[in-house]
Coordinates of C-alpha atoms and ligand atoms in Angstrom, one line a residue:
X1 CA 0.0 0.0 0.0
X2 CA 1.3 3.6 -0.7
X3 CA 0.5 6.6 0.7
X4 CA 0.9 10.8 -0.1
X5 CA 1.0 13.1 2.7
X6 CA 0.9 16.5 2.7
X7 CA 2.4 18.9 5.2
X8 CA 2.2 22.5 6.1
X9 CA 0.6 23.0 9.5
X10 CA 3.4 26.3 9.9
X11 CA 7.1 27.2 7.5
X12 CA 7.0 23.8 6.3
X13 CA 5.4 23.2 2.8
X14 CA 6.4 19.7 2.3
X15 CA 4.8 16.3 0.6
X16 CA 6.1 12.4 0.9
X17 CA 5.4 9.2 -0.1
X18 CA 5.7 6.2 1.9
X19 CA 5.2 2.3 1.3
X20 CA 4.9 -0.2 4.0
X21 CA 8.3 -0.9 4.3
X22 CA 10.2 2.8 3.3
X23 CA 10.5 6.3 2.4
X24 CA 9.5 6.8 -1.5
X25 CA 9.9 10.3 -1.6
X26 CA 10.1 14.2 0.1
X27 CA 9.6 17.0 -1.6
X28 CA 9.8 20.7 0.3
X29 CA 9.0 23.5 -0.6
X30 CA 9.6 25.6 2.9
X31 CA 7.8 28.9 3.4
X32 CA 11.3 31.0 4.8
X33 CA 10.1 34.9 6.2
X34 CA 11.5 37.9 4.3
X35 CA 12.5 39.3 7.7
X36 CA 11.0 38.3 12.1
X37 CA 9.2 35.2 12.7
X38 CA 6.8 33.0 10.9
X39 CA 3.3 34.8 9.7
X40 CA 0.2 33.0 9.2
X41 CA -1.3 34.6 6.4
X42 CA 2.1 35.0 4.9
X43 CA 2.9 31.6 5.1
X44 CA -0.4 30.2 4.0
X45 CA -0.1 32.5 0.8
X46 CA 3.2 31.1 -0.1
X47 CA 1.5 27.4 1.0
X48 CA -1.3 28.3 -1.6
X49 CA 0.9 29.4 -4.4
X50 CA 3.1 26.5 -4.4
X51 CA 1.4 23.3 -3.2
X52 CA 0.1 22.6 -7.0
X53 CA 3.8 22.7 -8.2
X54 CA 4.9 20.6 -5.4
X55 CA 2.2 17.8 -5.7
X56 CA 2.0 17.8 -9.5
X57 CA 6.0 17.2 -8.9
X58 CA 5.7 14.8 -6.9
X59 CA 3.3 13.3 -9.2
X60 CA 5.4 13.0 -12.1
X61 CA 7.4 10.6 -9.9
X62 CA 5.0 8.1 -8.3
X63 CA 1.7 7.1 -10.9
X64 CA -0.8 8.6 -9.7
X65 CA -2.4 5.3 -10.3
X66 CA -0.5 3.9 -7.6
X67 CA -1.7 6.0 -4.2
X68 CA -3.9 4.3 -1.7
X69 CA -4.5 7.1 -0.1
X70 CA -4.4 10.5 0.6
X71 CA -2.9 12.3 4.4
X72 CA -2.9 15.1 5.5
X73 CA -1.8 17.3 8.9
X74 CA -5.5 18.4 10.0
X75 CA -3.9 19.9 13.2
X76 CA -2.2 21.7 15.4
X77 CA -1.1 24.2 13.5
X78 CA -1.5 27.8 11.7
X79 CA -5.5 28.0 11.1
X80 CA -4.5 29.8 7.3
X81 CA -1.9 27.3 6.9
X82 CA -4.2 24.1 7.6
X83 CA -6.7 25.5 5.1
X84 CA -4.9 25.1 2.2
X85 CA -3.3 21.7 3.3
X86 CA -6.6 20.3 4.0
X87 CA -8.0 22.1 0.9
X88 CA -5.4 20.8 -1.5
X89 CA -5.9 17.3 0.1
X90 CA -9.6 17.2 -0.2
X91 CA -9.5 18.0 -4.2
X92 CA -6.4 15.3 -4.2
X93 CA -8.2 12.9 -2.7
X94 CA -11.5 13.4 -5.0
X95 CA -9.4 13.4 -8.2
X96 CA -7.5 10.2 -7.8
X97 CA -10.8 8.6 -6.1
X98 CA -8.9 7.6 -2.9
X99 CA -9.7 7.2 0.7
X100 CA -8.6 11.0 2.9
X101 CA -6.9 10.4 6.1
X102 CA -6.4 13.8 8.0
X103 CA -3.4 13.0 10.9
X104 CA -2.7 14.4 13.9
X105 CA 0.9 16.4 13.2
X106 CA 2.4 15.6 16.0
X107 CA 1.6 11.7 17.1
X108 CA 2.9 11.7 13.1
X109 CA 6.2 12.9 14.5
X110 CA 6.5 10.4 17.0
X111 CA 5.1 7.0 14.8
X112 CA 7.2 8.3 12.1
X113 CA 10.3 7.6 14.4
X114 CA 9.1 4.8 16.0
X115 CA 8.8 3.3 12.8
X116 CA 12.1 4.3 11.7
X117 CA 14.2 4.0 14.6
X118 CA 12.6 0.7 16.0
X119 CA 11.6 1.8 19.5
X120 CA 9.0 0.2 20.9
X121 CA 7.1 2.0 24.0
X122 CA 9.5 4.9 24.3
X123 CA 8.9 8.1 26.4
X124 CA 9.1 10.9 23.5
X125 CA 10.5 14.7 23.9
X126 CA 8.8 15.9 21.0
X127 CA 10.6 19.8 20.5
X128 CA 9.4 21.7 17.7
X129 CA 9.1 25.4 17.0
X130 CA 5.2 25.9 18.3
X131 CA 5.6 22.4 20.4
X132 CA 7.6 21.1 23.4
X133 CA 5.9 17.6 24.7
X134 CA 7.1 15.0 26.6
X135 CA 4.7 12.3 25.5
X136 CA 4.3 8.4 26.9
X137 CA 1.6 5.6 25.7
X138 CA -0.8 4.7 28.0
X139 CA -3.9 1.9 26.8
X140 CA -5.3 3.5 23.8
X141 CA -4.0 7.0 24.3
X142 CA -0.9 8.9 24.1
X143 CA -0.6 11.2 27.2
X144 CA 1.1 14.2 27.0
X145 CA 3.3 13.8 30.9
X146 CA 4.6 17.5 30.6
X147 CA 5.1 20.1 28.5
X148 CA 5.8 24.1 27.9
X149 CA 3.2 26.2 29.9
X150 CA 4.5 29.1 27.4
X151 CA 6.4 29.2 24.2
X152 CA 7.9 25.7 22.9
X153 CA 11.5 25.3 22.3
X154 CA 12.4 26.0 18.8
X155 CA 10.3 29.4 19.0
X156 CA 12.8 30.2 22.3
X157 CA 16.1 29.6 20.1
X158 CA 14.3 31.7 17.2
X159 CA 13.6 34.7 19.3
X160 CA 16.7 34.7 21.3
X161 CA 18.6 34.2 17.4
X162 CA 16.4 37.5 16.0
X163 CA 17.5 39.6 19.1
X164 CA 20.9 39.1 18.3
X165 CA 19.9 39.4 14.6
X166 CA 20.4 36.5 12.9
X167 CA 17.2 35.0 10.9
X168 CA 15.2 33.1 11.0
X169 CA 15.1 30.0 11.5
X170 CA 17.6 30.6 14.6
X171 CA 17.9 27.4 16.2
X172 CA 21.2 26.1 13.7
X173 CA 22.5 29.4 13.9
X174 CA 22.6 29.1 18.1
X175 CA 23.8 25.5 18.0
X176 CA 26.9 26.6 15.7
X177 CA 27.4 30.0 17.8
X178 CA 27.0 27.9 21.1
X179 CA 29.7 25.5 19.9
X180 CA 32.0 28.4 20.7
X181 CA 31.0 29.3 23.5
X182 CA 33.1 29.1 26.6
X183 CA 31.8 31.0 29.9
X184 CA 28.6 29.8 31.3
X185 CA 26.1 32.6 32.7
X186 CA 23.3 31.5 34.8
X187 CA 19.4 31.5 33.2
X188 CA 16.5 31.0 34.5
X189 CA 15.6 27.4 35.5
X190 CA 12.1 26.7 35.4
X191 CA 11.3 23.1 35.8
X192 CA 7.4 22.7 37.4
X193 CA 7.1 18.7 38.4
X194 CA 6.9 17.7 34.2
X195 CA 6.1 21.0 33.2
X196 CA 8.8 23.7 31.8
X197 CA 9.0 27.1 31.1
X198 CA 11.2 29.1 28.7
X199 CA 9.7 32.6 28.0
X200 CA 11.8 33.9 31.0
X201 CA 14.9 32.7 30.2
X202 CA 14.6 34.0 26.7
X203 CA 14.0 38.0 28.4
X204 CA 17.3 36.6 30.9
X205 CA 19.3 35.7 27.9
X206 CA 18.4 38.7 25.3
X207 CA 19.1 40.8 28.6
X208 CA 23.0 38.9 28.9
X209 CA 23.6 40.2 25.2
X210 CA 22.2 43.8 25.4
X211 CA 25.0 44.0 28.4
X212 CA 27.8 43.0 25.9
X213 CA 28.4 39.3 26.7
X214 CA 29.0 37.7 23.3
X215 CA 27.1 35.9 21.3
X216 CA 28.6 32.7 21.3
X217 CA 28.5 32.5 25.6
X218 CA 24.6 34.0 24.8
X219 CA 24.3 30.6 22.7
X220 CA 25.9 28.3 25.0
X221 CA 24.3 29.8 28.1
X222 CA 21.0 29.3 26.4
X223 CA 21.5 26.0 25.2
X224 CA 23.1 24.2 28.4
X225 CA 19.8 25.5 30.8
X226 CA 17.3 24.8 28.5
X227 CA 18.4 21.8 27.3
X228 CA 18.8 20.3 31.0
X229 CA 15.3 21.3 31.3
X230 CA 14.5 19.2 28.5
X231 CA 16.5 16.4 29.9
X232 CA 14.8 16.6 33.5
X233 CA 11.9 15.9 32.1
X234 CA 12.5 13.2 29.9
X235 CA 14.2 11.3 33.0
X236 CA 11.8 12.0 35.4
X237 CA 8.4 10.4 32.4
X238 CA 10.7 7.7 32.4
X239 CA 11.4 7.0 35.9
X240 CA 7.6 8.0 36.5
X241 CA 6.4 5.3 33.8
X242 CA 9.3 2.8 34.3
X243 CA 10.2 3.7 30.2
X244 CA 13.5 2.3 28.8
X245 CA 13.5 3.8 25.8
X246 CA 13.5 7.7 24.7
X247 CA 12.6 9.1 21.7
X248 CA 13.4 12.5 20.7
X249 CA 11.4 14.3 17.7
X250 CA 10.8 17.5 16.7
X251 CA 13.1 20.1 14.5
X252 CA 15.0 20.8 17.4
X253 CA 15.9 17.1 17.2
X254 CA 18.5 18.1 15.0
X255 CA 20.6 20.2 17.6
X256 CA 23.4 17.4 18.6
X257 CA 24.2 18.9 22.1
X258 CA 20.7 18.3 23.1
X259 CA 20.6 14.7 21.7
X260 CA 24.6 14.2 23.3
X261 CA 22.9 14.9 26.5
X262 CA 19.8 12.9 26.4
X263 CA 22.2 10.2 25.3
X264 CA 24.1 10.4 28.3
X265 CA 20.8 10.5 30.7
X266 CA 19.5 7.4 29.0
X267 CA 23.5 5.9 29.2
X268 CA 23.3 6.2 33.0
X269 CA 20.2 5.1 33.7
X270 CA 20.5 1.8 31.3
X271 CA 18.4 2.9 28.9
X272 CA 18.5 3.4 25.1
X273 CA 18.2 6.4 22.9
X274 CA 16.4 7.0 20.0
X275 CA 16.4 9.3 17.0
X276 CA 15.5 9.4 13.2
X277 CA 16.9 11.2 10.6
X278 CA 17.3 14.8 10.5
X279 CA 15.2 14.6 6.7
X280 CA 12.6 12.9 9.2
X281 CA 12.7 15.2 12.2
X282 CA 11.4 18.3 11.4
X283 CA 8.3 19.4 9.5
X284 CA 8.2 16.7 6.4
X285 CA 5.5 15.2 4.1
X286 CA 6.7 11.4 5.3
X287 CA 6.1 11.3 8.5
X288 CA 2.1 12.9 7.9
X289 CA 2.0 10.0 4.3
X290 CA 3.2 7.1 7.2
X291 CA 0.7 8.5 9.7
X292 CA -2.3 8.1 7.1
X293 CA -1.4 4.5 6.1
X294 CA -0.8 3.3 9.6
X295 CA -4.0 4.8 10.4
X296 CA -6.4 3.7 7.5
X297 CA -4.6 0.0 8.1
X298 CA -6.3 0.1 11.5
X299 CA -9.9 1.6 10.1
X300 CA -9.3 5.2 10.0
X301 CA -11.1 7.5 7.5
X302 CA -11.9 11.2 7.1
X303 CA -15.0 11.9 5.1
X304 CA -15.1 15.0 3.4
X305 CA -17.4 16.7 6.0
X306 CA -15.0 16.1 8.6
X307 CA -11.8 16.8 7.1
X308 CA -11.9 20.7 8.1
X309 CA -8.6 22.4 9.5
X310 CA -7.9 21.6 14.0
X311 CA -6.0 24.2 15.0
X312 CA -5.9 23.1 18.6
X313 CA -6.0 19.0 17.9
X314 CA -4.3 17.5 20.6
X315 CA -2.4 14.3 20.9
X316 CA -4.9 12.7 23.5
X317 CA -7.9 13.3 21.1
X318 CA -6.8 10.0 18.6
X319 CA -7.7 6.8 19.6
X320 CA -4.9 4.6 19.2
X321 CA -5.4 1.2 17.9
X322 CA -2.3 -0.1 16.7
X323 CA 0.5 -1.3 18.1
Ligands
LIG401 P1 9.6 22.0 13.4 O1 8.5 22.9 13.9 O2 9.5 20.6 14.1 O3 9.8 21.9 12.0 O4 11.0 22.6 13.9 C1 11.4 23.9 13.6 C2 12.2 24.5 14.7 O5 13.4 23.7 14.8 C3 12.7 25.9 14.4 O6 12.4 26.6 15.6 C4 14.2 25.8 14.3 O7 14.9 26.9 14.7 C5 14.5 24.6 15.1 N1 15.8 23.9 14.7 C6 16.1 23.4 13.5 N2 17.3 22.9 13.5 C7 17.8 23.1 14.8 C8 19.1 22.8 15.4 N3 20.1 22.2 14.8 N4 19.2 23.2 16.7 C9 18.2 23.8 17.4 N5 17.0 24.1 16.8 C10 16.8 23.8 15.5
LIG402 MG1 6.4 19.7 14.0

């Protein structure tokens, strides 16, 4: 069975193609801001002008002929920017005559890694720009154990990055800075039981460089607290729910310090660390295409009537039943 997913709940304008067994195909066509942060309407223009190209592209690759069905990120996400996804997936899916599955962006993160990384009941840090979960299975739910009570991670690195004005998106930009950092200046710590907090440290930090500590110590500073956050939380899910296995998703999945140090929390406590791909970390097409097919496998369907954009779709809302 094949399946075409199509992503764009924010920046990423992306679609893929997966089979049971592999990848087929991503194609992105990113949505990357003239100047400040990510707009919605902006973003969902530039969504709406290219997803045509991109699909017909993708098209000319895999026979049409050949697609089981059609996925799609329903939610969370920008509201403009799920409009056209869903939009372009509902005319998609009534041209080819094929079956619409609208996913749930961020459990297709985290299946798209278990299935690629082999993990079997992990606790997940799921860090993203809009989205910073820590995330465990329990019966036919995932639960989300702890997450931001303010902005998620990748926003932080972006803002702190456009202060010091570097664009967007900042978080590669602070990993490579933070690399040369040497002098560690304290930040705000904010760790509530599972819960985490990183709109503080972000003022704390932006403060550090307006009073002429460098950029690079900025970076590192920034990096070492919050990722320790990050890492307090994952240990304490697994230590809570008696996980060996972590999974870490997201686009900030990409950062290696953070993934060094989860590595060494899972090394010390006997358990084992998992992470996909950086094509298959952030925002992509593949992970929303394995999503669907898992999905319809186990009886999922979206008619047409209920395929309509979920701006605040959470996690908990899809029943899982699948392995
Ligand atoms: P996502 O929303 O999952 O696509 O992730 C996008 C976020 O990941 C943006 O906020 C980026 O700044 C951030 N990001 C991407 N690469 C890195 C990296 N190497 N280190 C830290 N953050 C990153
Ligand atoms: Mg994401």
């Amino acid at each position: 069975m094949i399946s075409l997913g199509i992503e764009g709940t924010a920046w990423s304008l992306s679609v893929g193609v997966v089979d049971e067994d592999s990848v087929l195909l991503i194609e992105n066509d990113p949505y990357i801001p003239k100047e400040g942060g990510i707009h919605p309407r902006e973003a969902a223009q530039h969504h709406s002008e290219r997803i045509g190209r991109l699909i017909k592209s993708v098209l000319s690759k895999i026979p049409p002929e050949k697609i089981d069905v059609v996925s799609f990120s329903q939610g969370p996400g920008m509201g403009p920017c799920l409009r056209i996804v869903a939009t372009a997936a509902r005319v998609l899916s009534l041209k080819l005559n094929k079956p619409l599955v609208g996913v749930n962006h961020c459990l297709a993160h985290l299946e798209v890694g278990r299935w690629r990384t082999g993990a079997k009941n992990p606790v997940t840090l799921y860090v993203s720009g809009g989205n910073s979960q820590v995330i465990a299975r329990r019966g036919e739910r995932y639960r989300v154990f702890g997450e931001t009570l303010d902005i998620g991670i990748g926003n932080a690195l972006d803002k702190l990055a456009r202060h010091m004005g570097l664009k967007h998106p900042g978080g590669p930009k602070i990993e490579e800075l933070a690399k040369k950092g040497k002098k560690y200046h304290e930040l705000p710590y904010v760790v509530k039981g599972m819960d985490f907090s990183f709109s503080g440290m972000v003022t704390a930090a932006q403060k550090l460089y307006d009073n002429g500590v460098s950029m690079e110590d900025v970076a590192f500073s920034f990096q070492e607290t919050a990722f320790a956050m990050l890492a307090e939380v994952a240990e304490r899910a697994m230590a809570y729910l008696s996980r060996d296995e972590l999974l870490l998703v997201g686009g900030v999945g990409a950062n290696s310090r953070l993934a060094a140090m989860l590595d060494v929390m899972c090394d010390e406590r006997g358990a084992r660390f998992f992470a996909p791909s950086i094509e298959l970390m952030g925002d992509n097409g593949a992970m929303i295409a394995y999503l669907g097919l898992l999905m319809f496998r186990h009886g999922y369907e979206t008619r047409l009537e209920d395929s309509t954009a979920k701006p605040d779709f959470r996690i908990e809302e899809v029943e899982v039943n699948w392995d």
